[in-house]
Short mmCIF file of C-alpha atoms and ligand atoms in Angstrom, two decimals:
data_model
loop_
_atom_site.label_atom_id
_atom_site.label_comp_id
_atom_site.label_asym_id
_atom_site.label_seq_id
_atom_site.Cartn_x
_atom_site.Cartn_y
_atom_site.Cartn_z
CA UNK A 13 -1.36 -16.60 -36.38
CA UNK A 14 -0.63 -17.81 -32.81
CA UNK A 15 -2.57 -15.98 -30.06
CA UNK A 16 -1.09 -14.84 -26.74
CA UNK A 17 -2.76 -13.96 -23.33
CA UNK A 18 -0.59 -11.23 -22.03
CA UNK A 19 -3.60 -9.27 -20.97
CA UNK A 20 -7.12 -10.20 -20.08
CA UNK A 21 -8.11 -7.96 -22.92
CA UNK A 22 -6.29 -10.20 -25.36
CA UNK A 23 -9.46 -12.10 -25.68
CA UNK A 24 -13.00 -10.81 -26.81
CA UNK A 25 -16.14 -11.12 -24.67
CA UNK A 26 -17.43 -13.96 -26.90
CA UNK A 27 -14.13 -15.82 -26.50
CA UNK A 28 -14.29 -15.18 -22.77
CA UNK A 29 -17.81 -16.62 -22.64
CA UNK A 30 -16.59 -19.80 -24.58
CA UNK A 31 -13.64 -20.26 -22.49
CA UNK A 32 -15.62 -20.23 -19.26
CA UNK A 33 -18.25 -22.56 -20.69
CA UNK A 34 -15.45 -24.91 -21.76
CA UNK A 35 -13.78 -24.62 -18.35
CA UNK A 36 -17.03 -25.65 -16.61
CA UNK A 37 -17.26 -28.70 -19.01
CA UNK A 38 -13.87 -29.54 -18.34
CA UNK A 39 -14.47 -29.23 -14.54
CA UNK A 40 -17.42 -31.55 -14.85
CA UNK A 41 -15.44 -34.11 -16.81
CA UNK A 42 -12.65 -34.11 -14.36
CA UNK A 43 -15.07 -34.61 -11.31
CA UNK A 44 -16.82 -37.38 -13.19
CA UNK A 45 -13.41 -39.04 -14.11
CA UNK A 46 -13.99 -38.72 -17.76
CA UNK A 47 -10.81 -38.51 -19.83
CA UNK A 48 -10.19 -35.40 -21.83
CA UNK A 49 -6.65 -35.69 -23.36
CA UNK A 50 -7.27 -32.67 -25.89
CA UNK A 51 -3.55 -31.72 -26.11
CA UNK A 52 -1.88 -34.99 -26.51
CA UNK A 53 1.98 -34.80 -27.29
CA UNK A 54 1.93 -31.08 -26.53
CA UNK A 55 4.39 -29.52 -24.14
CA UNK A 56 4.00 -26.36 -22.10
CA UNK A 57 7.20 -24.51 -20.82
CA UNK A 58 6.60 -22.74 -17.68
CA UNK A 59 9.23 -20.05 -16.93
CA UNK A 60 9.23 -18.40 -13.29
CA UNK A 61 11.23 -15.67 -12.15
CA UNK A 62 9.15 -15.38 -9.06
CA UNK A 63 7.57 -17.91 -6.56
CA UNK A 64 4.24 -19.79 -7.13
CA UNK A 65 2.08 -22.42 -5.57
CA UNK A 66 -1.14 -22.31 -7.55
CA UNK A 67 -0.01 -21.30 -10.94
CA UNK A 68 2.87 -23.85 -11.17
CA UNK A 69 0.52 -26.73 -9.83
CA UNK A 70 -2.47 -25.75 -11.74
CA UNK A 71 -0.62 -25.56 -15.07
CA UNK A 72 1.26 -28.75 -14.57
CA UNK A 73 -1.64 -30.79 -13.52
CA UNK A 74 -3.70 -29.11 -16.35
CA UNK A 75 -1.26 -30.32 -19.06
CA UNK A 76 -1.24 -33.70 -17.44
CA UNK A 77 -4.99 -33.93 -17.56
CA UNK A 78 -4.92 -32.79 -21.06
CA UNK A 79 -2.54 -35.58 -22.13
CA UNK A 80 0.46 -33.26 -22.60
CA UNK A 81 3.61 -32.42 -20.45
CA UNK A 82 4.68 -29.17 -18.52
CA UNK A 83 8.10 -28.17 -17.91
CA UNK A 84 8.99 -26.10 -14.77
CA UNK A 85 11.84 -23.77 -15.57
CA UNK A 86 13.33 -21.60 -12.86
CA UNK A 87 14.47 -18.48 -14.71
CA UNK A 88 17.52 -18.26 -12.27
CA UNK A 89 18.58 -21.92 -13.37
CA UNK A 90 18.19 -20.86 -17.24
CA UNK A 91 20.65 -19.00 -19.21
CA UNK A 92 18.44 -15.93 -19.09
CA UNK A 93 19.41 -15.92 -15.35
CA UNK A 94 23.00 -15.24 -16.66
CA UNK A 95 22.07 -12.69 -19.16
CA UNK A 96 20.95 -14.70 -22.35
CA UNK A 97 18.56 -12.38 -24.27
CA UNK A 98 14.92 -13.06 -23.99
CA UNK A 99 14.46 -12.84 -27.88
CA UNK A 100 16.90 -15.73 -28.20
CA UNK A 101 15.32 -17.80 -25.60
CA UNK A 102 11.82 -17.33 -27.19
CA UNK A 103 13.04 -18.41 -30.63
CA UNK A 104 14.78 -21.34 -29.11
CA UNK A 105 11.97 -22.55 -27.03
CA UNK A 106 9.56 -22.13 -29.95
CA UNK A 107 11.56 -24.84 -31.66
CA UNK A 108 10.95 -27.32 -28.85
CA UNK A 109 7.56 -26.68 -27.16
CA UNK A 110 3.96 -25.82 -28.13
CA UNK A 111 3.39 -22.88 -25.54
CA UNK A 112 4.96 -20.92 -22.94
CA UNK A 113 3.68 -19.54 -19.60
CA UNK A 114 5.91 -16.80 -18.01
CA UNK A 115 5.77 -15.31 -14.57
CA UNK A 116 7.98 -12.28 -14.73
CA UNK A 117 8.87 -9.21 -12.71
CA UNK A 118 8.37 -6.85 -15.54
CA UNK A 119 5.42 -6.92 -18.15
CA UNK A 120 7.82 -5.82 -20.65
CA UNK A 121 9.86 -8.97 -20.29
CA UNK A 122 6.73 -11.00 -21.28
CA UNK A 123 5.70 -8.62 -24.12
CA UNK A 124 9.38 -8.83 -25.64
CA UNK A 125 9.09 -12.56 -25.19
CA UNK A 126 5.93 -12.86 -26.98
CA UNK A 127 7.20 -10.57 -29.83
CA UNK A 128 9.92 -13.08 -30.68
CA UNK A 129 7.95 -16.33 -29.88
CA UNK A 130 6.12 -18.27 -32.75
CA UNK A 131 4.19 -20.14 -30.31
CA UNK A 132 1.50 -18.91 -27.75
CA UNK A 133 2.63 -17.08 -24.64
CA UNK A 134 0.60 -16.87 -21.43
CA UNK A 135 1.24 -14.24 -18.70
CA UNK A 136 1.41 -16.28 -15.49
CA UNK A 137 1.63 -12.83 -13.59
CA UNK A 138 3.57 -9.71 -14.03
CA UNK A 139 3.75 -6.44 -12.24
CA UNK A 140 1.05 -5.10 -14.51
CA UNK A 141 -1.35 -8.11 -14.83
CA UNK A 142 -2.56 -11.55 -13.72
CA UNK A 143 -5.06 -12.64 -16.48
CA UNK A 144 -5.14 -16.33 -15.68
CA UNK A 145 -6.24 -15.47 -12.04
CA UNK A 146 -9.14 -13.23 -13.55
CA UNK A 147 -10.22 -16.05 -15.75
CA UNK A 148 -10.52 -18.20 -12.84
CA UNK A 149 -12.28 -15.38 -10.77
CA UNK A 150 -14.88 -14.73 -13.56
CA UNK A 151 -15.53 -18.56 -13.58
CA UNK A 152 -16.13 -18.53 -9.90
CA UNK A 153 -18.38 -15.36 -10.08
CA UNK A 154 -20.46 -17.08 -12.62
CA UNK A 155 -20.78 -20.19 -10.49
CA UNK A 156 -22.31 -18.32 -7.78
CA UNK A 157 -24.38 -15.69 -9.82
CA UNK A 158 -25.06 -17.10 -13.21
CA UNK A 159 -24.74 -14.62 -15.93
CA UNK A 160 -26.45 -11.74 -13.96
CA UNK A 161 -25.72 -8.50 -15.46
CA UNK A 162 -25.98 -6.18 -12.47
CA UNK A 163 -23.01 -7.46 -10.57
CA UNK A 164 -20.94 -4.88 -8.70
CA UNK A 165 -17.33 -5.77 -7.48
CA UNK A 166 -15.50 -3.81 -4.62
CA UNK A 167 -11.64 -4.20 -4.72
CA UNK A 168 -10.31 -2.96 -1.37
CA UNK A 169 -6.59 -2.70 -1.27
CA UNK A 170 -3.58 -2.53 -3.52
CA UNK A 171 -4.03 -1.32 -6.98
CA UNK A 172 -1.82 -4.08 -8.20
CA UNK A 173 -1.63 -6.61 -10.97
CA UNK A 174 -4.64 -8.67 -10.07
CA UNK A 175 -6.74 -5.51 -9.48
CA UNK A 176 -5.64 -4.27 -12.86
CA UNK A 177 -6.75 -7.40 -14.72
CA UNK A 178 -9.96 -7.34 -12.64
CA UNK A 179 -10.64 -3.55 -13.79
CA UNK A 180 -9.81 -4.44 -17.43
CA UNK A 181 -12.02 -7.60 -17.33
CA UNK A 182 -15.14 -5.35 -16.66
CA UNK A 183 -14.84 -4.33 -20.41
CA UNK A 184 -15.64 -8.13 -21.38
CA UNK A 185 -18.32 -8.79 -18.53
CA UNK A 186 -20.09 -5.69 -18.02
CA UNK A 187 -19.73 -5.78 -14.29
CA UNK A 188 -19.13 -2.60 -12.45
CA UNK A 189 -15.88 -2.28 -10.32
CA UNK A 190 -15.45 0.11 -7.45
CA UNK A 191 -11.81 0.38 -6.24
CA UNK A 192 -10.73 1.60 -2.83
CA UNK A 193 -7.07 2.04 -2.23
CA UNK A 194 -4.94 4.15 -0.06
CA UNK A 195 -3.36 7.44 -1.64
CA UNK A 196 -0.34 6.47 -3.50
CA UNK A 197 -1.47 2.76 -4.00
CA UNK A 198 -4.13 3.28 -6.68
CA UNK A 199 -4.22 1.21 -9.93
CA UNK A 200 -2.19 3.02 -12.74
CA UNK A 201 -4.03 5.86 -14.65
CA UNK A 202 -3.27 4.02 -17.80
CA UNK A 203 -5.36 1.04 -16.69
CA UNK A 204 -8.24 3.05 -15.55
CA UNK A 205 -8.24 5.02 -18.93
CA UNK A 206 -7.96 1.99 -20.96
CA UNK A 207 -10.95 0.26 -19.17
CA UNK A 208 -13.11 3.53 -19.35
CA UNK A 209 -12.22 4.20 -22.96
CA UNK A 210 -13.45 0.54 -23.79
CA UNK A 211 -16.60 0.89 -21.83
CA UNK A 212 -15.73 -0.64 -18.66
CA UNK A 213 -17.44 0.80 -15.54
CA UNK A 214 -14.82 1.67 -12.97
CA UNK A 215 -14.85 4.10 -9.95
CA UNK A 216 -11.82 4.81 -7.77
CA UNK A 217 -11.95 6.19 -4.22
CA UNK A 218 -9.89 6.02 -0.97
CA UNK A 219 -12.71 4.87 1.25
CA UNK A 220 -13.30 1.11 1.70
CA UNK A 221 -16.78 1.56 3.22
CA UNK A 222 -17.95 3.49 0.12
CA UNK A 223 -16.68 0.97 -2.33
CA UNK A 224 -18.25 -1.86 -0.38
CA UNK A 225 -21.69 -0.61 -0.31
CA UNK A 226 -23.92 -3.12 -1.85
CA UNK A 227 -21.17 -5.01 -3.69
CA UNK A 228 -21.81 -8.67 -4.70
CA UNK A 229 -18.15 -9.48 -5.01
CA UNK A 230 -15.61 -8.29 -2.33
CA UNK A 231 -12.00 -8.82 -3.44
CA UNK A 232 -8.67 -8.03 -2.09
CA UNK A 233 -5.00 -9.22 -2.31
CA UNK A 234 -1.64 -8.95 -0.48
CA UNK A 235 -0.53 -5.40 0.57
CA UNK A 236 3.03 -6.64 -0.42
CA UNK A 237 3.31 -8.16 -3.70
CA UNK A 238 6.45 -10.02 -4.99
CA UNK A 239 8.95 -7.39 -5.93
CA UNK A 240 7.68 -4.96 -3.38
CA UNK A 241 9.11 -6.51 -0.19
CA UNK A 242 11.57 -3.66 0.44
CA UNK A 243 8.63 -1.37 1.00
CA UNK A 244 6.92 -3.76 3.41
CA UNK A 245 6.69 -1.80 6.58
CA UNK A 246 5.59 1.49 4.72
CA UNK A 247 2.89 -0.43 2.99
CA UNK A 248 1.64 -2.12 6.11
CA UNK A 249 1.17 1.33 7.57
CA UNK A 250 -0.29 2.80 4.62
CA UNK A 251 -3.01 0.15 4.30
CA UNK A 252 -4.15 0.45 7.88
CA UNK A 253 -8.04 0.55 7.68
CA UNK A 254 -8.09 -1.51 4.53
CA UNK A 255 -8.52 -5.00 6.32
CA UNK A 256 -11.62 -6.67 5.21
CA UNK A 257 -13.33 -7.87 8.49
CA UNK A 258 -16.83 -8.93 9.36
CA UNK A 259 -18.08 -5.38 9.66
CA UNK A 260 -16.73 -4.64 6.31
CA UNK A 261 -18.41 -7.47 4.70
CA UNK A 262 -21.80 -6.59 6.37
CA UNK A 263 -21.72 -3.15 4.30
CA UNK A 264 -21.72 -5.50 0.97
CA UNK A 265 -24.85 -7.09 -0.21
CA UNK A 266 -26.23 -9.90 1.89
CA UNK A 267 -25.51 -12.19 -0.93
CA UNK A 268 -21.83 -11.03 -1.31
CA UNK A 269 -19.01 -13.42 -1.68
CA UNK A 270 -15.36 -12.90 -0.58
CA UNK A 271 -12.53 -13.45 -3.12
CA UNK A 272 -8.56 -13.57 -2.65
CA UNK A 273 -6.31 -14.89 -5.27
CA UNK A 274 -4.09 -16.29 -2.25
CA UNK A 275 -1.62 -16.28 -0.91
CA UNK A 276 -3.37 -14.39 1.96
CA UNK A 277 -2.14 -12.75 5.03
CA UNK A 278 -4.62 -13.06 7.81
CA UNK A 279 -4.63 -9.89 10.05
CA UNK A 280 -3.51 -7.80 7.34
CA UNK A 281 -5.81 -7.49 3.99
CA UNK A 282 -8.29 -10.00 5.50
CA UNK A 283 -9.40 -11.20 8.82
CA UNK A 284 -9.67 -14.75 9.73
CA UNK A 285 -13.53 -14.59 10.25
CA UNK A 286 -13.82 -13.58 6.68
CA UNK A 287 -11.48 -15.84 4.84
CA UNK A 288 -12.71 -18.81 6.89
CA UNK A 289 -16.40 -17.57 6.99
CA UNK A 290 -19.36 -18.84 4.86
CA UNK A 291 -19.14 -16.13 2.35
CA UNK A 292 -15.57 -17.04 1.35
CA UNK A 293 -15.03 -18.74 -2.04
CA UNK A 294 -11.18 -18.68 -1.97
CA UNK A 295 -10.54 -22.28 -2.41
CA UNK A 296 -13.24 -22.51 -5.33
CA UNK A 297 -11.46 -19.68 -6.80
CA UNK A 298 -8.02 -21.46 -6.56
CA UNK A 299 -9.49 -24.80 -7.89
CA UNK A 300 -10.99 -22.90 -10.76
CA UNK A 301 -7.52 -21.79 -11.76
CA UNK A 302 -6.99 -25.46 -12.99
CA UNK A 303 -10.29 -25.61 -15.01
CA UNK A 304 -9.94 -22.07 -16.54
CA UNK A 305 -6.49 -22.70 -17.64
CA UNK A 306 -7.10 -25.99 -19.03
CA UNK A 307 -9.72 -24.24 -21.30
CA UNK A 308 -7.21 -21.49 -22.27
CA UNK A 309 -4.46 -24.16 -23.10
CA UNK A 310 -6.93 -25.86 -25.51
CA UNK A 311 -8.03 -22.52 -26.85
CA UNK A 312 -4.36 -21.47 -27.52
CA UNK A 313 -2.67 -24.92 -28.29
CA UNK A 314 -5.30 -27.01 -29.68
CA UNK A 315 -5.24 -27.97 -33.23
CA UNK A 316 -8.31 -26.17 -34.45
CA UNK A 317 -6.80 -22.68 -33.63
CA UNK A 318 -4.34 -23.10 -36.53
CA UNK A 319 -1.42 -21.62 -34.66
CA UNK A 320 1.94 -22.51 -35.47
CA UNK A 321 2.44 -25.26 -32.89
CA UNK A 322 5.08 -27.77 -32.89
CA UNK A 323 4.11 -31.09 -31.42
N1 CP B 471 -2.82 -16.75 -7.20
C1 CP B 471 -1.58 -17.19 -7.66
O1 CP B 471 -1.15 -16.81 -8.73
O2 CP B 471 -0.89 -17.97 -6.76
P1 CP B 471 0.60 -18.38 -6.81
O3 CP B 471 1.47 -17.15 -6.64
O4 CP B 471 0.83 -19.34 -5.66
O5 CP B 471 0.80 -18.97 -8.19
N1 NVA B 472 -0.37 -9.41 -6.19
C1 NVA B 472 0.39 -10.65 -5.70
C2 NVA B 472 -0.37 -11.94 -6.44
C3 NVA B 472 0.39 -13.01 -6.15
C4 NVA B 472 -0.34 -14.27 -6.78
C5 NVA B 472 1.76 -10.51 -6.25
O1 NVA B 472 2.10 -9.97 -7.32
O2 NVA B 472 2.69 -10.96 -5.51
#
């Protein structure tokens, strides 16, 4: 059976641990210049409905490192941009390539694609989740804190795709997450319910100071995600008081790190002194997209998994 990563909960805790260990190994090999062409002859198609810097570069370089090829496909230039059905595109691409990564406006688009695809499908960001980001974030957290079990994450800001994947990931990692969002911008109730039913420890409030208290990881993201640009002014007003500044960081644990998936907006969700300060790990986090996704690609597209891959 082919495996997909549409949600961070598509993998088990044991698989997550294995992926992070493998990512650390691949990082070390890359730094030491040791070849690791584990996916020779494989091709990853990357379909983008929205802009990207990190996701595009890290998947493309990742496939090159692994001895394969990545195809960048702008959805607007494809026939899906002119109305060809997703289910037809999915079946056609399954005949050409070994895996597909999609960044789409609607999560349902990626789900429909995966239903018709006979090769692994990776969610490269939707309106609901950003699982690849969270793989890299967990890797970064483990680089700093090892496998400590007492970690607390404070998410301050929009209850968006990255926040949702962070919340769901607590089911796999055992970390506790405290979310502070303005009223009307909380994570969806369905995400909170799923996480709690599966044993995740999530609390929700509207007070950043409360969420930040003693946190080991302070995380935020843009207030204006792709697809919400028409709400920009109202959002910037609603999020006033939710900027992470030095004073906010001081409420967290003295060992706290600052995380942001990037792109960042200095002066909005984070202040210069924090993102450029000593506790910021944002560039390690961005780098780890590459290593974590390479481990994921090998897991989903490598020979051993027995998927119906076409070389
Ligand atoms: N963090 C992230 O996914 O960045 P891009 O939008 O640049 O891919
Ligand atoms: N929440 C942001 C993440 C960008 C990587 C967005 O969806 O635009």
